[in-house]
XYZ file of N, CA, C and O in Angstrom:
880
model
N 138.478 -92.596 -32.230
C 139.494 -93.702 -32.247
C 140.498 -93.556 -33.375
O 139.885 -93.654 -34.698
N 141.609 -93.615 -33.596
C 142.469 -93.837 -34.731
C 142.145 -95.284 -35.464
O 142.259 -95.841 -34.837
N 142.311 -95.299 -36.615
C 141.612 -96.218 -37.515
C 142.959 -97.171 -37.602
O 144.347 -96.631 -37.543
N 142.982 -98.532 -37.913
C 143.966 -99.527 -37.822
C 144.750 -99.207 -39.084
O 143.705 -98.796 -40.306
N 145.932 -99.058 -39.352
C 146.805 -99.035 -40.845
C 146.768 -100.494 -41.401
O 147.418 -101.181 -40.357
N 146.374 -100.653 -42.454
C 146.698 -102.027 -42.888
C 148.262 -102.147 -43.168
O 148.975 -101.403 -43.809
N 148.631 -103.401 -42.703
C 150.193 -103.738 -42.784
C 150.580 -104.346 -43.972
O 151.522 -103.999 -44.643
N 149.888 -105.556 -44.619
C 150.164 -106.066 -45.663
C 149.452 -105.744 -46.696
O 148.336 -105.486 -46.732
N 150.146 -105.875 -48.088
C 149.648 -105.291 -49.201
C 148.574 -106.246 -49.780
O 147.520 -105.883 -50.160
N 148.397 -107.457 -49.288
C 147.393 -108.123 -49.795
C 146.378 -108.179 -49.105
O 145.206 -108.504 -49.747
N 146.463 -107.596 -47.864
C 145.212 -106.916 -47.241
C 144.656 -106.138 -47.884
O 143.173 -106.042 -47.990
N 144.954 -105.120 -48.347
C 144.647 -103.801 -49.235
C 144.169 -104.501 -50.203
O 143.016 -103.859 -50.873
N 144.819 -105.445 -51.188
C 144.462 -105.877 -52.442
C 142.994 -106.563 -52.128
O 142.114 -106.317 -53.233
N 142.604 -107.351 -51.167
C 141.482 -107.964 -51.031
C 140.220 -107.071 -50.711
O 139.283 -107.116 -51.360
N 140.721 -105.799 -49.898
C 139.577 -104.825 -49.582
C 139.129 -104.297 -50.921
O 138.081 -103.916 -51.157
N 140.236 -103.817 -52.067
C 140.039 -103.242 -52.890
C 138.991 -104.130 -54.199
O 138.217 -103.737 -54.736
N 139.523 -105.605 -54.041
C 138.468 -106.633 -54.785
C 137.197 -106.732 -54.346
O 136.300 -106.482 -55.049
N 136.958 -106.592 -52.958
C 135.606 -106.431 -52.560
C 134.964 -105.493 -52.707
O 133.865 -105.397 -52.943
N 135.432 -104.227 -52.591
C 134.887 -102.830 -52.606
C 134.546 -102.749 -54.200
O 133.230 -102.379 -54.675
N 135.295 -103.404 -55.187
C 134.587 -103.263 -56.897
C 133.700 -104.484 -56.866
O 132.914 -104.108 -57.560
N 133.771 -105.336 -56.311
C 132.745 -106.655 -56.557
C 131.697 -106.127 -55.791
O 130.247 -106.259 -56.296
N 131.460 -105.527 -54.945
C 130.445 -104.865 -54.134
C 129.511 -103.848 -54.890
O 128.175 -103.851 -55.212
N 130.401 -102.943 -55.697
C 129.586 -102.183 -56.837
C 128.485 -100.976 -56.173
O 127.503 -101.013 -56.666
N 128.542 -100.607 -54.847
C 127.543 -99.969 -54.432
C 126.446 -100.757 -53.610
O 125.526 -100.018 -53.062
N 126.409 -102.050 -53.534
C 125.381 -102.737 -52.977
C 125.846 -102.958 -51.727
O 126.995 -102.699 -51.177
N 124.993 -103.645 -50.712
C 125.328 -103.809 -49.213
C 126.421 -105.032 -49.210
O 127.503 -104.665 -48.443
N 126.533 -105.809 -49.933
C 127.710 -106.917 -50.027
C 127.410 -107.666 -51.321
O 126.457 -107.558 -51.911
N 128.686 -108.100 -51.964
C 128.717 -109.013 -53.184
C 127.987 -110.261 -52.691
O 127.946 -110.582 -51.532
N 127.518 -111.140 -53.569
C 127.115 -112.491 -53.202
C 128.257 -113.334 -53.180
O 129.466 -113.247 -53.740
N 128.419 -114.227 -52.377
C 129.240 -115.441 -52.165
C 129.750 -116.140 -53.332
O 130.887 -116.274 -53.857
N 128.713 -115.981 -54.189
C 128.762 -116.969 -55.342
C 129.831 -116.354 -56.468
O 130.344 -116.803 -57.507
N 129.955 -114.953 -56.250
C 130.438 -113.972 -57.143
C 132.191 -113.984 -56.825
O 132.998 -113.577 -57.454
N 132.519 -114.771 -55.949
C 133.816 -114.848 -55.487
C 134.651 -116.095 -55.779
O 133.965 -116.932 -55.160
N 135.432 -116.117 -56.638
C 135.941 -117.249 -57.486
C 137.368 -117.210 -57.221
O 138.144 -116.035 -57.124
N 138.260 -118.254 -57.439
C 139.509 -118.294 -56.907
C 140.220 -117.530 -58.107
O 141.203 -116.740 -58.164
N 139.818 -117.740 -59.516
C 140.082 -117.146 -60.529
C 140.241 -115.566 -60.755
O 141.135 -114.827 -60.790
N 138.915 -114.765 -60.019
C 138.897 -113.519 -59.885
C 139.557 -112.680 -58.805
O 140.100 -111.953 -59.048
N 139.944 -113.729 -57.758
C 140.749 -113.128 -56.660
C 142.234 -113.171 -57.263
O 143.200 -112.477 -56.952
N 142.694 -114.335 -57.897
C 143.894 -114.290 -58.268
C 144.737 -115.332 -57.279
O 144.277 -115.316 -56.048
N 145.600 -116.071 -57.817
C 146.235 -117.263 -57.007
C 146.952 -116.735 -55.663
O 146.797 -117.240 -54.492
N 147.637 -115.683 -55.637
C 148.363 -115.195 -54.433
C 147.351 -114.807 -53.246
O 147.809 -115.130 -52.163
N 146.572 -114.338 -53.545
C 145.347 -113.703 -52.607
C 144.444 -114.972 -52.409
O 144.355 -115.239 -51.179
N 144.197 -115.937 -53.197
C 143.022 -116.798 -53.035
C 143.641 -117.753 -52.066
O 143.061 -118.370 -51.057
N 145.085 -118.157 -52.232
C 145.834 -119.149 -51.047
C 145.381 -118.814 -49.604
O 145.693 -119.579 -48.732
N 145.362 -117.370 -49.190
C 145.283 -117.041 -48.052
C 143.834 -116.784 -47.521
O 143.617 -116.613 -46.332
N 142.801 -117.157 -48.327
C 141.446 -116.703 -48.288
C 140.809 -117.849 -47.293
O 141.233 -119.095 -47.574
N 139.943 -117.344 -46.582
C 139.031 -118.477 -45.834
C 137.510 -117.876 -45.832
O 137.422 -116.670 -45.886
N 136.719 -118.453 -45.816
C 135.088 -118.139 -45.773
C 134.634 -118.421 -44.160
O 134.816 -119.564 -43.800
N 133.915 -117.504 -43.851
C 133.342 -117.746 -42.349
C 131.728 -117.559 -42.531
O 131.130 -116.757 -43.406
N 130.881 -118.684 -41.992
C 129.366 -118.750 -42.219
C 128.780 -118.596 -40.700
O 129.338 -119.389 -39.956
N 127.713 -117.539 -40.585
C 127.234 -117.504 -39.344
C 126.137 -118.584 -39.270
O 125.239 -118.581 -40.216
N 126.353 -119.618 -38.647
C 125.238 -120.762 -38.579
C 124.334 -120.671 -37.082
O 123.365 -121.626 -37.084
N 124.143 -119.814 -36.360
C 123.434 -119.794 -35.258
C 123.947 -118.384 -34.473
O 124.754 -117.540 -34.747
N 123.318 -118.588 -33.198
C 123.813 -117.255 -32.199
C 124.957 -117.452 -31.807
O 125.537 -118.413 -31.157
N 125.777 -116.393 -32.302
C 127.426 -116.298 -31.951
C 128.080 -117.681 -32.433
O 129.209 -117.843 -31.916
N 127.826 -118.360 -33.169
C 128.390 -119.633 -33.722
C 128.704 -119.289 -35.216
O 127.913 -119.167 -35.991
N 129.960 -119.402 -35.435
C 130.468 -119.126 -36.847
C 131.549 -120.102 -37.050
O 132.431 -120.487 -36.442
N 131.343 -120.818 -38.635
C 132.242 -121.913 -38.731
C 132.947 -121.635 -40.172
O 132.436 -120.874 -40.906
N 134.188 -121.978 -40.254
C 134.975 -122.031 -41.567
C 134.570 -122.932 -42.555
O 134.720 -124.120 -42.274
N 134.215 -122.550 -43.737
C 133.690 -123.433 -44.756
C 134.552 -123.701 -45.877
O 134.844 -124.862 -45.989
N 135.228 -122.774 -46.284
C 136.509 -123.089 -47.229
C 137.888 -122.504 -46.705
O 137.557 -121.402 -46.257
N 138.869 -122.843 -47.170
C 140.121 -122.320 -46.776
C 141.145 -122.783 -48.004
O 141.220 -123.540 -48.335
N 142.096 -121.606 -48.054
C 143.083 -121.495 -49.062
C 144.358 -122.367 -48.256
O 144.326 -122.699 -47.246
N 145.062 -122.659 -49.446
C 146.452 -123.661 -48.804
C 147.389 -122.869 -47.717
O 147.806 -123.612 -47.008
N 147.169 -121.736 -47.996
C 148.386 -121.240 -47.126
C 147.913 -120.906 -45.646
O 148.614 -120.626 -44.715
N 146.430 -120.974 -45.559
C 145.994 -121.002 -44.178
C 146.121 -122.132 -43.227
O 146.421 -122.266 -42.057
N 146.332 -123.397 -43.912
C 147.135 -124.611 -43.452
C 148.235 -124.251 -42.805
O 149.019 -124.811 -41.700
N 149.110 -123.517 -43.691
C 150.657 -123.514 -43.434
C 150.675 -122.494 -42.204
O 151.239 -122.760 -40.986
N 149.644 -121.373 -42.054
C 149.771 -120.454 -40.717
C 149.432 -121.191 -39.657
O 149.943 -120.797 -38.433
N 148.050 -121.995 -39.819
C 147.567 -122.489 -38.511
C 148.039 -123.757 -38.349
O 147.627 -124.408 -37.333
N 148.506 -124.523 -39.233
C 149.092 -126.059 -38.863
C 148.030 -126.776 -38.898
O 148.084 -128.040 -38.468
N 146.797 -126.519 -39.748
C 145.667 -127.559 -39.705
C 144.703 -127.135 -40.779
O 144.780 -125.899 -41.626
N 143.974 -127.964 -41.296
C 142.731 -127.750 -42.072
C 141.811 -126.961 -41.363
O 141.375 -127.590 -40.482
N 141.267 -125.779 -41.876
C 140.331 -124.897 -41.216
C 138.770 -125.286 -41.482
O 137.927 -124.897 -41.003
N 138.602 -125.944 -42.457
C 137.729 -126.434 -43.333
C 136.471 -127.142 -42.210
O 136.542 -128.173 -41.612
N 135.286 -126.496 -41.846
C 134.316 -127.260 -41.057
C 134.615 -126.256 -39.620
O 133.387 -127.397 -38.593
N 135.648 -126.259 -39.245
C 136.001 -125.877 -37.724
C 135.279 -124.629 -37.189
O 134.730 -123.517 -38.222
N 135.185 -124.365 -36.124
C 134.510 -123.000 -35.455
C 135.481 -122.061 -35.743
O 136.872 -122.457 -35.675
N 135.080 -120.700 -36.075
C 135.914 -119.714 -36.425
C 136.930 -119.233 -35.027
O 137.989 -118.727 -35.265
N 136.373 -119.935 -33.889
C 137.157 -119.665 -32.690
C 138.526 -120.341 -32.630
O 139.365 -120.114 -31.741
N 138.585 -121.376 -33.446
C 139.727 -122.395 -33.271
C 140.941 -121.533 -33.573
O 141.971 -122.089 -33.270
N 140.994 -120.692 -34.407
C 142.209 -119.998 -34.773
C 142.598 -118.845 -33.886
O 143.582 -118.166 -34.046
N 141.940 -118.800 -32.777
C 142.124 -117.565 -31.714
C 142.570 -118.300 -30.560
O 142.432 -119.346 -30.169
N 143.455 -117.347 -29.676
C 143.935 -117.781 -28.539
C 143.320 -117.037 -27.308
O 142.753 -115.844 -27.325
N 142.924 -117.789 -26.472
C 142.342 -117.377 -25.333
C 140.999 -116.243 -25.304
O 140.067 -116.394 -25.895
N 141.279 -115.206 -24.652
C 140.246 -114.229 -24.717
C 140.081 -113.466 -26.101
O 139.090 -112.933 -26.341
N 140.918 -113.791 -27.058
C 140.887 -113.301 -28.321
C 139.695 -113.806 -28.885
O 139.183 -113.236 -30.048
N 138.966 -115.218 -28.516
C 138.083 -115.845 -29.169
C 137.027 -114.832 -29.206
O 136.125 -114.529 -30.070
N 136.163 -114.360 -27.945
C 135.101 -113.688 -28.014
C 135.329 -112.446 -28.848
O 134.317 -111.881 -29.409
N 136.335 -111.814 -28.645
C 136.796 -110.479 -29.687
C 136.807 -110.721 -30.788
O 136.091 -109.780 -31.520
N 137.121 -111.777 -31.594
C 137.177 -112.087 -32.809
C 135.640 -112.200 -33.311
O 135.214 -111.774 -34.522
N 134.967 -112.865 -32.586
C 133.506 -113.273 -32.924
C 132.588 -112.007 -32.825
O 131.576 -111.891 -33.649
N 132.853 -111.252 -31.877
C 132.236 -110.120 -31.834
C 132.710 -108.934 -33.289
O 131.643 -108.221 -33.478
N 133.812 -108.935 -33.520
C 134.154 -108.579 -34.666
C 133.522 -109.027 -35.737
O 133.094 -107.939 -36.655
N 133.222 -110.252 -36.062
C 132.751 -110.682 -37.193
C 131.221 -110.721 -37.191
O 130.377 -109.854 -38.333
N 130.566 -110.435 -36.125
C 129.092 -110.242 -35.988
C 128.879 -108.639 -36.104
O 127.950 -108.488 -36.834
N 129.779 -108.027 -35.697
C 129.530 -106.503 -35.858
C 129.605 -106.155 -37.665
O 128.977 -105.442 -38.209
N 130.557 -106.863 -38.270
C 130.942 -106.649 -39.675
C 129.603 -107.286 -40.623
O 129.188 -106.566 -41.569
N 129.091 -108.347 -40.242
C 127.659 -108.918 -40.616
C 126.544 -107.809 -40.700
O 125.814 -107.760 -41.229
N 126.453 -107.517 -39.153
C 125.651 -106.529 -38.951
C 125.453 -105.199 -39.636
O 124.442 -104.433 -40.019
N 126.611 -104.616 -39.581
C 126.768 -103.343 -40.141
C 126.990 -103.358 -41.582
O 127.040 -102.202 -42.244
N 127.682 -104.203 -42.422
C 128.141 -104.303 -43.666
C 129.165 -103.750 -44.047
O 129.477 -103.491 -44.993
N 129.977 -103.323 -42.903
C 131.320 -102.875 -42.984
C 132.214 -103.886 -42.684
O 132.026 -105.293 -42.863
N 133.616 -103.777 -42.966
C 134.738 -104.526 -43.113
C 135.513 -104.758 -41.770
O 135.777 -103.471 -41.322
N 135.626 -105.881 -41.280
C 136.229 -106.198 -40.032
C 137.915 -106.047 -40.267
O 138.232 -106.771 -41.358
N 138.750 -105.313 -39.511
C 140.151 -105.618 -39.466
C 140.672 -106.136 -38.172
O 140.261 -105.296 -37.052
N 141.552 -106.940 -38.253
C 142.012 -107.100 -36.746
C 143.562 -107.519 -36.983
O 144.096 -107.881 -38.132
N 144.577 -107.172 -35.972
C 145.869 -107.210 -36.037
C 146.210 -108.002 -34.783
O 145.765 -107.733 -33.751
N 147.272 -108.436 -34.474
C 147.878 -109.146 -33.376
C 149.032 -109.957 -33.593
O 149.767 -109.500 -34.517
N 149.252 -111.006 -32.984
C 150.349 -111.880 -33.093
C 149.932 -113.299 -33.194
O 149.036 -113.844 -32.671
N 150.765 -113.983 -33.822
C 150.775 -115.589 -33.854
C 151.596 -116.350 -32.724
O 152.688 -115.952 -32.628
N 150.683 -117.148 -31.995
C 151.384 -117.746 -30.777
C 151.544 -119.170 -31.070
O 150.648 -119.980 -31.545
N 152.576 -119.554 -30.967
C 153.233 -120.881 -31.211
C 154.105 -121.093 -32.643
O 154.273 -120.178 -33.037
N 154.389 -122.445 -32.595
C 155.512 -122.499 -34.000
C 156.539 -122.225 -33.564
O 156.949 -121.321 -32.588
N 157.813 -122.364 -34.661
C 159.388 -122.089 -34.238
C 159.284 -120.375 -34.289
O 158.796 -119.833 -34.906
N 160.405 -120.091 -33.655
C 160.817 -118.737 -33.611
C 159.990 -117.849 -32.633
O 158.997 -118.164 -32.120
N 160.245 -116.646 -33.008
C 159.566 -115.737 -31.997
C 158.271 -115.264 -32.621
O 157.900 -115.899 -33.761
N 157.397 -114.692 -31.728
C 156.099 -114.276 -32.161
C 156.170 -113.604 -33.494
O 156.899 -112.809 -33.573
N 154.987 -113.693 -34.122
C 154.888 -113.218 -35.724
C 153.656 -112.372 -35.756
O 152.714 -112.741 -35.130
N 153.812 -111.487 -36.426
C 152.396 -110.520 -36.585
C 151.595 -111.368 -37.365
O 151.731 -112.239 -38.341
N 150.202 -111.138 -37.276
C 149.208 -111.498 -38.335
C 147.979 -110.258 -38.617
O 147.833 -109.525 -37.454
N 147.609 -110.106 -39.500
C 146.686 -109.260 -40.002
C 145.479 -110.048 -40.556
O 145.670 -110.973 -41.597
N 144.306 -109.959 -40.194
C 143.035 -110.691 -40.783
C 141.987 -109.387 -40.974
O 141.654 -108.735 -40.634
N 141.500 -109.836 -42.285
C 140.324 -108.927 -42.869
C 139.191 -109.826 -42.954
O 139.282 -110.968 -43.348
N 137.929 -109.095 -42.729
C 136.798 -109.863 -42.669
C 135.758 -109.013 -43.504
O 135.263 -108.043 -42.895
N 135.337 -109.440 -44.698
C 134.373 -108.520 -45.591
C 133.292 -109.456 -45.839
O 133.299 -110.543 -46.042
N 131.833 -108.745 -45.523
C 130.541 -109.361 -45.632
C 130.348 -109.951 -47.058
O 130.421 -109.216 -48.015
N 129.547 -110.840 -47.057
C 129.038 -111.401 -48.133
C 127.766 -112.023 -48.082
O 126.964 -112.144 -46.935
N 126.835 -111.935 -49.138
C 125.563 -112.558 -49.148
C 125.237 -113.661 -49.801
O 126.182 -114.391 -50.532
N 124.279 -114.753 -49.367
C 124.115 -115.606 -49.798
C 123.499 -115.792 -50.986
O 123.127 -114.730 -51.370
N 122.768 -116.899 -51.670
C 121.948 -117.022 -52.619
C 120.828 -116.309 -52.690
O 120.078 -115.612 -53.655
N 120.126 -116.051 -51.371
C 119.111 -115.646 -51.117
C 119.217 -113.929 -50.929
O 118.042 -113.456 -50.415
N 120.153 -113.401 -50.806
C 120.471 -111.886 -50.561
C 120.506 -111.554 -48.882
O 120.647 -110.617 -48.507
N 120.668 -112.810 -48.171
C 120.892 -112.647 -46.710
C 122.528 -112.431 -46.359
O 123.255 -113.479 -46.823
N 122.737 -111.487 -45.722
C 124.432 -111.326 -45.578
C 124.491 -112.242 -44.123
O 124.522 -111.769 -43.100
N 125.410 -113.378 -44.552
C 125.617 -114.396 -43.282
C 126.820 -114.917 -43.617
O 127.238 -115.967 -42.896
N 127.651 -114.399 -44.416
C 129.038 -115.061 -44.705
C 129.948 -113.845 -44.577
O 129.695 -112.492 -44.824
N 131.243 -114.225 -44.386
C 132.421 -113.523 -44.459
C 133.472 -113.724 -45.559
O 133.944 -115.055 -45.449
N 134.162 -112.974 -46.341
C 135.173 -113.164 -47.205
C 136.465 -112.940 -46.146
O 136.626 -111.776 -45.747
N 137.494 -113.883 -45.828
C 138.436 -113.596 -44.809
C 139.744 -113.946 -45.410
O 139.708 -114.824 -46.413
N 140.751 -113.185 -44.921
C 142.212 -113.726 -44.991
C 143.197 -113.115 -43.964
O 142.946 -112.235 -43.402
N 144.045 -114.273 -43.898
C 145.154 -114.179 -42.884
C 146.453 -113.861 -43.462
O 146.665 -114.894 -44.258
N 147.306 -113.094 -43.137
C 148.839 -112.898 -43.755
C 149.791 -112.710 -42.437
O 149.118 -111.729 -41.480
N 150.735 -113.329 -42.452
C 151.789 -113.036 -41.308
C 152.573 -111.878 -41.773
O 152.895 -111.611 -42.833
N 152.884 -110.975 -40.831
C 154.114 -109.899 -40.828
C 154.864 -109.889 -39.945
O 154.872 -110.393 -38.888
N 156.020 -109.353 -40.371
C 157.153 -109.408 -39.680
C 157.681 -107.990 -39.330
O 156.826 -106.955 -39.409
N 158.998 -107.691 -39.088
C 159.365 -106.234 -38.582
C 159.175 -105.201 -39.913
O 159.375 -105.774 -41.368
N 159.014 -104.144 -39.750
C 158.480 -103.431 -40.859
C 157.607 -103.614 -41.782
O 157.635 -103.458 -42.876
N 156.691 -104.433 -41.288
C 155.462 -104.943 -41.998
C 155.506 -105.827 -43.053
O 154.930 -105.866 -44.023
N 156.903 -106.365 -43.302
C 157.448 -107.108 -44.355
C 156.621 -108.494 -44.255
O 156.370 -109.153 -43.053
N 156.282 -109.083 -45.273
C 155.522 -110.285 -45.381
C 156.772 -111.535 -44.727
O 157.750 -111.378 -45.082
N 156.139 -112.387 -44.327
C 156.903 -113.508 -43.402
C 156.639 -114.902 -44.212
O 155.220 -115.144 -44.379
N 157.671 -115.550 -44.460
C 157.499 -117.141 -44.945
C 157.360 -117.917 -43.600
O 158.423 -117.972 -42.950
N 156.591 -118.604 -43.679
C 156.259 -119.429 -42.091
C 156.592 -121.134 -42.655
O 156.047 -121.275 -43.651
N 156.999 -121.740 -41.597
C 156.893 -123.139 -41.816
C 155.620 -123.701 -41.418
O 155.038 -123.146 -40.330
N 154.830 -124.680 -41.990
C 153.797 -125.139 -41.388
C 153.938 -125.706 -39.784
O 154.849 -126.406 -39.288
N 152.862 -125.165 -38.920
C 152.908 -125.208 -37.678
C 151.562 -124.840 -36.614
O 151.161 -124.029 -37.526
N 151.274 -125.455 -35.648
C 149.969 -125.212 -35.049
C 150.300 -123.716 -34.232
O 150.986 -123.754 -33.578
N 149.550 -122.901 -34.883
C 149.389 -121.513 -34.369
C 148.185 -121.116 -33.903
O 147.270 -121.597 -34.629
N 147.856 -119.865 -33.088
C 146.984 -119.128 -32.844
C 147.370 -117.955 -32.634
O 148.111 -117.191 -32.575
N 146.175 -117.000 -33.077
C 145.949 -115.504 -32.977
C 145.632 -114.938 -31.627
O 144.876 -115.408 -30.766
N 146.443 -114.090 -31.107
C 146.170 -112.980 -30.095
C 146.104 -111.712 -30.555
O 146.987 -111.063 -31.080
N 144.709 -111.234 -30.585
C 144.647 -110.067 -31.167
C 144.924 -108.889 -29.996
O 144.714 -108.679 -29.157
N 145.251 -107.710 -30.639
C 145.611 -106.652 -30.394
C 145.029 -105.470 -30.573
O 144.594 -104.404 -29.935
N 144.415 -105.406 -31.842
C 143.437 -104.307 -32.650
C 142.330 -104.929 -33.281
O 142.631 -106.033 -33.979
N 141.104 -104.415 -33.055
C 140.037 -104.823 -33.995
C 139.374 -103.534 -34.491
O 138.993 -102.532 -33.606
N 138.740 -103.597 -35.504
C 138.045 -102.282 -35.760
C 137.031 -102.805 -37.189
O 137.521 -103.472 -38.061
N 136.098 -101.914 -37.023
C 134.898 -102.438 -38.171
C 135.249 -100.617 -39.126
O 134.989 -100.000 -38.544
N 135.160 -100.866 -40.553
C 135.187 -99.923 -41.364
C 134.298 -99.983 -42.384
O 133.752 -100.827 -42.820
N 133.574 -98.428 -42.689
C 132.535 -98.403 -43.619
C 131.252 -98.975 -43.405
O 131.078 -99.524 -42.007
N 130.499 -98.961 -44.118
C 128.903 -99.304 -43.861
C 128.232 -99.727 -44.858
O 128.595 -99.362 -46.194
N 127.233 -100.499 -44.616
C 126.388 -100.846 -46.091
C 125.546 -99.648 -46.380
O 125.163 -98.633 -45.800
N 125.371 -99.729 -47.888
C 124.656 -98.837 -48.671
C 123.158 -98.935 -48.355
O 122.621 -97.968 -48.060
N 122.819 -100.140 -48.379
C 121.366 -100.376 -47.857
C 121.097 -101.741 -47.467
O 121.885 -102.678 -47.815
N 119.958 -101.994 -46.629
C 119.732 -103.100 -46.060
C 118.955 -103.966 -47.120
O 118.789 -105.082 -46.935
N 118.248 -103.281 -47.964
C 117.526 -103.944 -49.071
C 118.375 -104.870 -50.094
O 119.198 -104.236 -50.644
N 118.076 -106.005 -50.566
C 119.137 -106.547 -51.144
C 118.302 -107.823 -52.090
O 117.483 -108.340 -51.319
N 118.285 -107.764 -53.095
C 117.820 -108.711 -54.289
C 118.369 -109.799 -54.230
O 119.497 -110.333 -54.069
N 117.608 -111.240 -54.323
C 118.385 -112.434 -54.355
C 119.091 -112.447 -55.561
O 119.006 -111.784 -56.748
N 119.971 -113.416 -55.584
C 120.770 -113.894 -56.782
C 119.882 -114.371 -57.823
O 119.164 -114.993 -57.403
N 120.033 -113.941 -59.089
C 119.348 -114.380 -60.298
C 119.268 -115.977 -60.175
O 120.393 -116.485 -59.744
N 118.167 -116.588 -60.384
C 117.924 -118.184 -60.538
C 117.415 -118.410 -59.332
O 117.069 -119.545 -59.019
N 117.459 -117.698 -58.030
C 117.033 -118.112 -56.992
C 115.709 -117.457 -56.236
O 115.254 -117.671 -55.408
N 115.499 -116.379 -57.094
C 114.217 -115.507 -56.624
C 112.962 -116.361 -56.805
O 112.626 -117.184 -57.844
N 112.028 -116.030 -55.890
C 110.608 -116.589 -56.013
C 110.045 -115.735 -57.098
O 110.139 -114.527 -57.565
N 109.169 -116.462 -57.743
C 108.376 -116.143 -58.984
C 107.462 -114.912 -58.396
O 106.812 -114.958 -57.279
N 107.222 -113.830 -59.155
C 106.310 -112.653 -58.711
C 105.079 -113.179 -58.658
O 104.340 -114.170 -59.477
N 104.138 -112.437 -57.909
C 102.757 -112.793 -57.604
C 102.008 -112.195 -58.710
O 102.462 -111.317 -59.575
N 101.136 -112.988 -59.094
C 99.998 -112.358 -60.264
C 99.359 -111.266 -59.785
O 98.873 -110.926 -58.600
N 98.831 -110.301 -60.855
C 97.978 -109.508 -60.663
C 96.583 -109.785 -60.525
O 96.037 -110.420 -61.028
N 96.090 -109.015 -59.226
C 94.745 -109.778 -58.755
C 93.878 -108.599 -59.473
O 94.132 -107.525 -58.827
N 92.851 -108.534 -59.979
C 91.732 -107.821 -60.267
C 90.671 -107.808 -59.537
O 90.220 -108.503 -58.700
N 90.304 -106.441 -59.218
C 89.239 -106.368 -57.910
C 87.897 -106.644 -58.925
O 87.529 -106.123 -59.985
N 86.956 -107.291 -58.407
C 85.807 -107.776 -58.872
C 85.608 -107.934 -60.327
O 85.230 -107.340 -61.380
N 86.527 -109.183 -60.685
C 86.533 -109.414 -62.065
C 84.937 -110.014 -62.775
O 84.199 -110.536 -62.131
N 85.174 -109.939 -64.068
C 83.504 -110.140 -64.705
C 84.416 -110.716 -66.125
O 85.116 -110.415 -66.729
N 83.402 -111.505 -66.488
C 83.584 -112.391 -67.825
C 82.894 -111.445 -68.880
O 81.576 -111.069 -68.535
N 83.477 -111.267 -69.836
C 82.694 -110.787 -70.924
C 82.736 -111.337 -72.433
O 83.548 -112.469 -72.330
N 81.944 -111.233 -73.183
C 81.882 -111.985 -74.344
C 81.470 -111.282 -75.666
O 80.696 -110.392 -75.291
N 81.631 -111.566 -76.905
C 81.318 -111.060 -77.981
C 79.769 -111.391 -78.501
O 79.623 -112.935 -78.536
N 78.858 -110.621 -78.789
C 77.842 -111.135 -79.407
C 78.197 -112.004 -80.901
O 79.138 -111.601 -81.425
N 77.033 -112.759 -81.363
C 77.411 -113.161 -82.771
C 77.728 -112.259 -83.935
O 78.538 -112.827 -84.740
N 76.990 -111.085 -83.817
C 77.232 -110.042 -84.697
C 78.128 -109.071 -84.395
O 77.640 -108.377 -83.722
N 79.247 -109.173 -84.987
C 80.371 -107.802 -84.558
C 79.561 -106.505 -85.065
O 79.953 -105.349 -84.433
N 78.908 -106.698 -85.985
C 78.329 -105.064 -86.571
C 77.482 -104.993 -85.315
O 77.010 -103.741 -85.206
N 76.712 -105.855 -84.589
C 75.582 -105.221 -83.536
C 76.395 -104.474 -82.708
O 75.558 -104.161 -81.623
N 77.776 -104.752 -82.579
C 78.381 -103.543 -81.657
C 78.928 -104.207 -80.290
O 77.699 -104.182 -79.260
N 79.918 -104.458 -80.077
C 80.479 -104.362 -78.994
C 80.200 -105.737 -77.922
O 79.709 -106.762 -78.228
N 80.900 -105.693 -76.529
C 80.787 -106.598 -75.758
C 79.819 -106.499 -74.728
O 79.098 -105.462 -74.513
N 79.221 -107.507 -74.244
C 78.217 -107.443 -73.360
C 78.816 -108.433 -72.055
O 79.360 -109.367 -72.259
N 78.144 -108.068 -70.916
C 78.417 -108.822 -69.800
C 77.741 -110.228 -69.566
O 76.230 -109.940 -69.732
N 78.211 -111.305 -69.636
C 77.425 -112.567 -68.904
C 77.408 -112.861 -67.445
O 78.417 -113.000 -66.732
N 76.179 -112.500 -67.142
C 75.986 -112.438 -65.483
C 75.579 -113.892 -65.135
O 75.533 -113.937 -64.092
N 75.033 -114.834 -66.151
C 74.911 -116.159 -65.821
C 75.461 -117.236 -66.674
O 75.522 -116.611 -67.944
N 75.165 -118.353 -66.733
C 75.505 -119.648 -67.461
C 74.036 -119.891 -67.942
O 73.156 -120.124 -67.482
N 74.080 -120.122 -69.223
C 73.167 -120.776 -69.839
C 73.160 -122.284 -70.429
O 74.181 -122.482 -70.875
N 72.215 -123.089 -70.046
C 72.486 -124.652 -70.149
C 71.808 -124.794 -71.695
O 70.883 -124.464 -72.094
N 72.535 -125.404 -72.602
C 72.185 -125.644 -73.952
C 72.016 -126.955 -74.207
O 72.670 -127.894 -73.830
N 70.583 -127.440 -74.484
C 70.383 -128.700 -74.841
C 70.067 -129.109 -76.380
O 69.650 -128.446 -77.029
N 70.541 -130.436 -76.535
C 70.428 -130.836 -78.205
C 68.947 -131.124 -78.291
O 68.388 -131.458 -77.704
């Protein structure tokens, strides 16, 4: 199957940011993704999805431009709320595959609703780890596209996505992932086999250590 060609330059920029932040690991930590690191133009289109149960995913944070594209505050709502009809199940399947494989999900389609003709939309979903090393979050961004893949300026309006193409690219380096520093459990202590107490005799010149096999009661 022919791969999806990314249309919006900001989609490619976010993929490059995630790849560099990943640095050969299965995925970056959510705590490593900051608005300052992303840059204002990218961060305004970003939203985060968290898997909270079987096939249930919710949007936790969202940049200001997502409000313009979809005409509502995305924080706390189901990730399917930005999809139209049959695209809801397709989008959840894409997100689930990205989380399971450690690859990056790409989706393209059209925005339904709002003034004017239908506008193209491109969405990227890149996996993230929580503080304990579990991959259960997605760094996402949505961008509107027009003719010749040019960026589109939209007026705020209620819109939904109708997906036409979806694909997951790449794969995880390893499923083994260490917790974020500060959240790791303390290492277990070293256990000795058949431990014995030893003590020194009163005269070191008398030489060496001897094993105490019993306790001696001393009376005044």
